[in-house]
CSV table of N, CA and C in Angstrom, one decimal:
chain,number,residue,atom,x,y,z
A,221,UNK,N,10.7,-5.5,-5.7
A,221,UNK,CA,11.3,-5.2,-7.0
A,221,UNK,C,12.8,-5.0,-6.8
A,222,UNK,N,13.6,-5.6,-7.7
A,222,UNK,CA,15.1,-5.5,-7.6
A,222,UNK,C,15.5,-4.1,-8.1
A,223,UNK,N,16.7,-3.7,-7.8
A,223,UNK,CA,17.2,-2.4,-8.2
A,223,UNK,C,17.2,-2.3,-9.7
A,224,UNK,N,17.5,-3.4,-10.4
A,224,UNK,CA,17.5,-3.4,-11.9
A,224,UNK,C,16.1,-3.2,-12.4
A,225,UNK,N,15.1,-3.9,-11.8
A,225,UNK,CA,13.7,-3.8,-12.2
A,225,UNK,C,13.2,-2.4,-12.0
A,226,UNK,N,13.5,-1.8,-10.8
A,226,UNK,CA,13.1,-0.5,-10.5
A,226,UNK,C,13.7,0.5,-11.6
A,227,UNK,N,14.9,0.4,-11.9
A,227,UNK,CA,15.5,1.3,-12.9
A,227,UNK,C,14.8,1.2,-14.3
A,228,UNK,N,14.5,-0.1,-14.7
A,228,UNK,CA,13.8,-0.3,-16.0
A,228,UNK,C,12.4,0.2,-15.9
A,229,UNK,N,11.8,0.0,-14.8
A,229,UNK,CA,10.4,0.4,-14.6
A,229,UNK,C,10.3,2.0,-14.6
A,230,UNK,N,11.3,2.6,-14.0
A,230,UNK,CA,11.3,4.1,-14.0
A,230,UNK,C,11.3,4.7,-15.4
A,231,UNK,N,12.1,4.0,-16.3
A,231,UNK,CA,12.2,4.5,-17.7
A,231,UNK,C,10.8,4.5,-18.4
A,232,UNK,N,10.0,3.5,-18.1
A,232,UNK,CA,8.7,3.3,-18.7
A,232,UNK,C,7.6,4.1,-18.0
A,233,UNK,N,7.7,4.2,-16.6
A,233,UNK,CA,6.7,4.8,-15.8
A,233,UNK,C,7.3,5.8,-14.8
A,234,UNK,N,7.8,6.9,-15.4
A,234,UNK,CA,8.4,7.9,-14.6
A,234,UNK,C,7.5,8.6,-13.6
A,235,UNK,N,6.2,8.4,-13.8
A,235,UNK,CA,5.2,9.1,-12.9
A,235,UNK,C,5.1,8.3,-11.6
A,236,UNK,N,5.6,7.1,-11.5
A,236,UNK,CA,5.6,6.4,-10.2
A,236,UNK,C,6.7,6.8,-9.3
A,237,UNK,N,6.4,7.2,-8.1
A,237,UNK,CA,7.4,7.8,-7.2
A,237,UNK,C,7.4,6.9,-5.9
A,238,UNK,N,8.3,7.2,-5.0
A,238,UNK,CA,8.6,6.4,-3.8
A,238,UNK,C,7.3,6.1,-3.1
A,239,UNK,N,6.4,7.1,-2.9
A,239,UNK,CA,5.2,6.9,-2.2
A,239,UNK,C,4.3,5.8,-2.8
A,240,UNK,N,4.3,5.8,-4.2
A,240,UNK,CA,3.5,4.8,-4.9
A,240,UNK,C,4.0,3.4,-4.5
A,241,UNK,N,5.3,3.2,-4.5
A,241,UNK,CA,5.9,1.8,-4.2
A,241,UNK,C,5.5,1.5,-2.7
A,242,UNK,N,5.5,2.5,-1.8
A,242,UNK,CA,5.1,2.2,-0.5
A,242,UNK,C,3.6,1.8,-0.4
A,243,UNK,N,2.8,2.4,-1.2
A,243,UNK,CA,1.4,2.0,-1.3
A,243,UNK,C,1.2,0.6,-1.8
A,244,UNK,N,2.1,0.2,-2.8
A,244,UNK,CA,2.0,-1.1,-3.3
A,244,UNK,C,2.4,-2.1,-2.2
A,245,UNK,N,3.4,-1.9,-1.4
A,245,UNK,CA,3.8,-2.8,-0.3
A,245,UNK,C,2.7,-3.0,0.7
A,246,UNK,N,2.0,-1.9,1.0
A,246,UNK,CA,0.9,-1.9,2.0
A,246,UNK,C,-0.3,-2.7,1.4
A,247,UNK,N,-0.5,-2.5,0.1
A,247,UNK,CA,-1.7,-3.1,-0.5
A,247,UNK,C,-1.7,-4.6,-0.8
A,248,UNK,N,-0.5,-5.1,-1.0
A,248,UNK,CA,-0.4,-6.5,-1.4
A,248,UNK,C,-1.0,-7.5,-0.4
A,249,UNK,N,-1.1,-7.0,0.9
A,249,UNK,CA,-1.7,-7.9,1.9
A,249,UNK,C,-3.2,-7.7,2.0
A,250,UNK,N,-3.8,-6.8,1.2
A,250,UNK,CA,-5.2,-6.6,1.2
A,250,UNK,C,-5.9,-7.1,0.0
A,251,UNK,N,-7.2,-7.3,0.1
A,251,UNK,CA,-7.9,-7.8,-1.1
A,251,UNK,C,-8.0,-6.7,-2.1
A,252,UNK,N,-7.6,-7.1,-3.4
A,252,UNK,CA,-7.7,-6.1,-4.4
A,252,UNK,C,-9.1,-5.7,-4.9
A,253,UNK,N,-9.2,-4.6,-5.5
A,253,UNK,CA,-10.5,-4.2,-6.1
A,253,UNK,C,-10.9,-5.2,-7.2
A,254,UNK,N,-9.9,-5.6,-7.9
A,254,UNK,CA,-10.1,-6.6,-9.0
A,254,UNK,C,-8.8,-7.4,-9.2
A,255,UNK,N,-8.9,-8.6,-9.6
A,255,UNK,CA,-7.7,-9.5,-9.8
A,255,UNK,C,-8.0,-10.3,-11.1
A,256,UNK,N,-7.1,-10.1,-12.1
A,256,UNK,CA,-7.2,-10.8,-13.3
A,256,UNK,C,-6.0,-11.7,-13.5
A,257,UNK,N,-6.2,-13.0,-13.5
A,257,UNK,CA,-5.1,-14.0,-13.5
A,257,UNK,C,-4.9,-14.5,-14.9
A,258,UNK,N,-3.6,-14.7,-15.2
A,258,UNK,CA,-3.2,-15.3,-16.5
A,258,UNK,C,-2.0,-16.2,-16.2
A,259,UNK,N,-2.3,-17.4,-16.0
A,259,UNK,CA,-1.2,-18.3,-15.6
A,259,UNK,C,-0.6,-17.9,-14.3
A,260,UNK,N,0.8,-17.7,-14.3
A,260,UNK,CA,1.4,-17.3,-13.0
A,260,UNK,C,1.5,-15.8,-12.9
A,261,UNK,N,0.9,-15.1,-13.9
A,261,UNK,CA,0.9,-13.6,-13.8
A,261,UNK,C,-0.4,-13.1,-13.4
A,262,UNK,N,-0.5,-12.2,-12.6
A,262,UNK,CA,-1.7,-11.5,-12.1
A,262,UNK,C,-1.7,-10.0,-12.3
A,263,UNK,N,-2.8,-9.5,-12.6
A,263,UNK,CA,-2.9,-8.0,-12.5
A,263,UNK,C,-3.9,-7.7,-11.4
A,264,UNK,N,-3.4,-7.0,-10.4
A,264,UNK,CA,-4.2,-6.6,-9.2
A,264,UNK,C,-4.5,-5.1,-9.3
A,265,UNK,N,-5.7,-4.8,-9.0
A,265,UNK,CA,-6.1,-3.4,-9.1
A,265,UNK,C,-6.5,-2.9,-7.7
A,266,UNK,N,-6.0,-1.8,-7.3
A,266,UNK,CA,-6.3,-1.2,-6.0
A,266,UNK,C,-6.7,0.3,-6.2
A,267,UNK,N,-7.4,0.8,-5.2
A,267,UNK,CA,-7.8,2.2,-5.1
A,267,UNK,C,-7.2,2.8,-3.9
A,268,UNK,N,-6.5,3.9,-4.0
A,268,UNK,CA,-5.9,4.6,-2.9
A,268,UNK,C,-6.9,5.8,-2.5
A,269,UNK,N,-7.6,5.6,-1.4
A,269,UNK,CA,-8.6,6.6,-1.0
A,269,UNK,C,-7.9,8.0,-0.7
A,270,UNK,N,-6.7,8.0,-0.1
A,270,UNK,CA,-6.1,9.2,0.3
A,270,UNK,C,-5.7,10.0,-0.9
A,271,UNK,N,-5.2,9.4,-2.0
A,271,UNK,CA,-4.8,10.1,-3.2
A,271,UNK,C,-5.8,10.1,-4.3
A,272,UNK,N,-6.9,9.3,-4.1
A,272,UNK,CA,-8.0,9.3,-5.1
A,272,UNK,C,-7.5,8.8,-6.4
A,273,UNK,N,-6.7,7.7,-6.4
A,273,UNK,CA,-6.1,7.2,-7.7
A,273,UNK,C,-6.2,5.7,-7.7
A,274,UNK,N,-6.3,5.1,-8.9
A,274,UNK,CA,-6.2,3.7,-9.1
A,274,UNK,C,-4.8,3.2,-9.4
A,275,UNK,N,-4.5,2.0,-9.0
A,275,UNK,CA,-3.2,1.4,-9.3
A,275,UNK,C,-3.5,0.0,-9.9
A,276,UNK,N,-2.6,-0.3,-10.9
A,276,UNK,CA,-2.6,-1.7,-11.5
A,276,UNK,C,-1.2,-2.2,-11.1
A,277,UNK,N,-1.2,-3.3,-10.4
A,277,UNK,CA,0.1,-3.9,-10.0
A,277,UNK,C,0.2,-5.3,-10.7
A,278,UNK,N,1.2,-5.5,-11.6
A,278,UNK,CA,1.4,-6.8,-12.2
A,278,UNK,C,2.4,-7.5,-11.4
A,279,UNK,N,2.0,-8.8,-11.0
A,279,UNK,CA,2.9,-9.6,-10.2
A,279,UNK,C,3.1,-11.0,-10.9
A,280,UNK,N,4.1,-11.6,-10.5
A,280,UNK,CA,4.4,-13.0,-10.9
A,280,UNK,C,4.6,-13.8,-9.7
A,281,UNK,N,4.0,-15.0,-9.6
A,281,UNK,CA,4.1,-15.9,-8.5
A,281,UNK,C,5.0,-17.1,-9.0
A,282,UNK,N,6.1,-17.3,-8.2
A,282,UNK,CA,7.0,-18.4,-8.6
A,282,UNK,C,6.5,-19.7,-8.1
A,283,UNK,N,7.2,-20.8,-8.5
A,283,UNK,CA,6.7,-22.1,-8.1
A,283,UNK,C,6.9,-22.3,-6.6
A,284,UNK,N,7.7,-21.4,-5.9
A,284,UNK,CA,7.9,-21.5,-4.5
A,284,UNK,C,7.0,-20.5,-3.8
A,285,UNK,N,6.0,-20.0,-4.5
A,285,UNK,CA,5.0,-19.0,-4.0
A,285,UNK,C,5.6,-17.7,-3.6
A,286,UNK,N,6.7,-17.3,-4.2
A,286,UNK,CA,7.3,-16.0,-4.0
A,286,UNK,C,6.6,-15.1,-4.9
A,287,UNK,N,6.4,-13.8,-4.5
A,287,UNK,CA,5.7,-12.8,-5.3
A,287,UNK,C,6.7,-11.8,-5.8
A,288,UNK,N,6.7,-11.5,-7.1
A,288,UNK,CA,7.6,-10.5,-7.6
A,288,UNK,C,6.7,-9.5,-8.3
A,289,UNK,N,6.9,-8.2,-8.0
A,289,UNK,CA,6.2,-7.1,-8.6
A,289,UNK,C,6.9,-6.8,-9.9
A,290,UNK,N,6.2,-6.9,-11.0
A,290,UNK,CA,6.7,-6.7,-12.3
A,290,UNK,C,6.5,-5.3,-12.8
A,291,UNK,N,5.4,-4.7,-12.4
A,291,UNK,CA,5.1,-3.4,-12.9
A,291,UNK,C,4.0,-2.7,-12.1
A,292,UNK,N,4.1,-1.4,-12.0
A,292,UNK,CA,3.1,-0.6,-11.3
A,292,UNK,C,2.7,0.6,-12.2
A,293,UNK,N,1.4,0.7,-12.3
A,293,UNK,CA,0.8,1.8,-13.1
A,293,UNK,C,-0.3,2.5,-12.3
A,294,UNK,N,-0.4,3.8,-12.4
A,294,UNK,CA,-1.5,4.5,-11.7
A,294,UNK,C,-2.2,5.4,-12.7
A,295,UNK,N,-3.5,5.7,-12.4
A,295,UNK,CA,-4.2,6.6,-13.2
A,295,UNK,C,-5.7,6.5,-13.0
A,296,UNK,N,-6.4,7.5,-13.3
A,296,UNK,CA,-7.9,7.6,-13.2
A,296,UNK,C,-8.5,6.6,-14.2
A,297,UNK,N,-7.9,6.5,-15.4
A,297,UNK,CA,-8.5,5.7,-16.4
A,297,UNK,C,-8.4,4.2,-16.2
A,298,UNK,N,-7.8,3.7,-15.1
A,298,UNK,CA,-7.7,2.3,-14.8
A,298,UNK,C,-9.1,1.7,-14.5
A,299,UNK,N,-10.0,2.5,-14.0
A,299,UNK,CA,-11.4,2.0,-13.7
A,299,UNK,C,-12.0,1.5,-15.0
A,300,UNK,N,-11.8,2.2,-16.1
A,300,UNK,CA,-12.3,1.8,-17.4
A,300,UNK,C,-11.7,0.4,-17.8
A,301,UNK,N,-10.4,0.2,-17.6
A,301,UNK,CA,-9.7,-1.0,-17.9
A,301,UNK,C,-10.3,-2.2,-17.1
A,302,UNK,N,-10.6,-1.9,-15.8
A,302,UNK,CA,-11.2,-2.9,-15.0
A,302,UNK,C,-12.6,-3.3,-15.5
A,303,UNK,N,-13.4,-2.4,-15.9
A,303,UNK,CA,-14.8,-2.6,-16.4
A,303,UNK,C,-14.7,-3.4,-17.7
A,304,UNK,N,-13.7,-3.0,-18.6
A,304,UNK,CA,-13.6,-3.7,-19.9
A,304,UNK,C,-13.2,-5.1,-19.7
A,305,UNK,N,-12.2,-5.4,-18.8
A,305,UNK,CA,-11.8,-6.7,-18.5
A,305,UNK,C,-12.9,-7.6,-18.0
A,306,UNK,N,-13.7,-7.0,-17.0
A,306,UNK,CA,-14.8,-7.7,-16.4
A,306,UNK,C,-15.9,-8.0,-17.5
A,307,UNK,N,-16.2,-7.1,-18.4
A,307,UNK,CA,-17.1,-7.3,-19.5
A,307,UNK,C,-16.7,-8.4,-20.4
A,308,UNK,N,-15.4,-8.4,-20.7
A,308,UNK,CA,-14.8,-9.4,-21.6
A,308,UNK,C,-14.9,-10.8,-21.0
A,309,UNK,N,-14.6,-10.9,-19.7
A,309,UNK,CA,-14.8,-12.2,-19.0
A,309,UNK,C,-16.2,-12.7,-19.0
A,310,UNK,N,-17.2,-11.8,-18.8
A,310,UNK,CA,-18.6,-12.2,-18.7
A,310,UNK,C,-19.1,-12.6,-20.1
A,311,UNK,N,-18.5,-12.0,-21.2
A,311,UNK,CA,-18.9,-12.4,-22.5
A,311,UNK,C,-18.4,-13.7,-23.0
A,312,UNK,N,-17.3,-14.2,-22.3
A,312,UNK,CA,-16.7,-15.4,-22.8
A,312,UNK,C,-17.2,-16.7,-22.1
């Protein structure tokens, strides 16, 4: 994330701290708990065992296969979001 993106992100998601961004960096190399694709944008879901919290990481993949983190959200309620998205996909 660029400095500008981090500043904008902090205004919307002030609950995200430096440790959360570190978790994101470590996680992107691992298989996500869930991955919902929409064109070049993906929403990846991870679970942090040490903190007992879910993360949703929105990324964009460029035509050169560069990955940009667009947003990071954390919370216990994200498991409901995963299940709802999976249910919606199964119904379509």
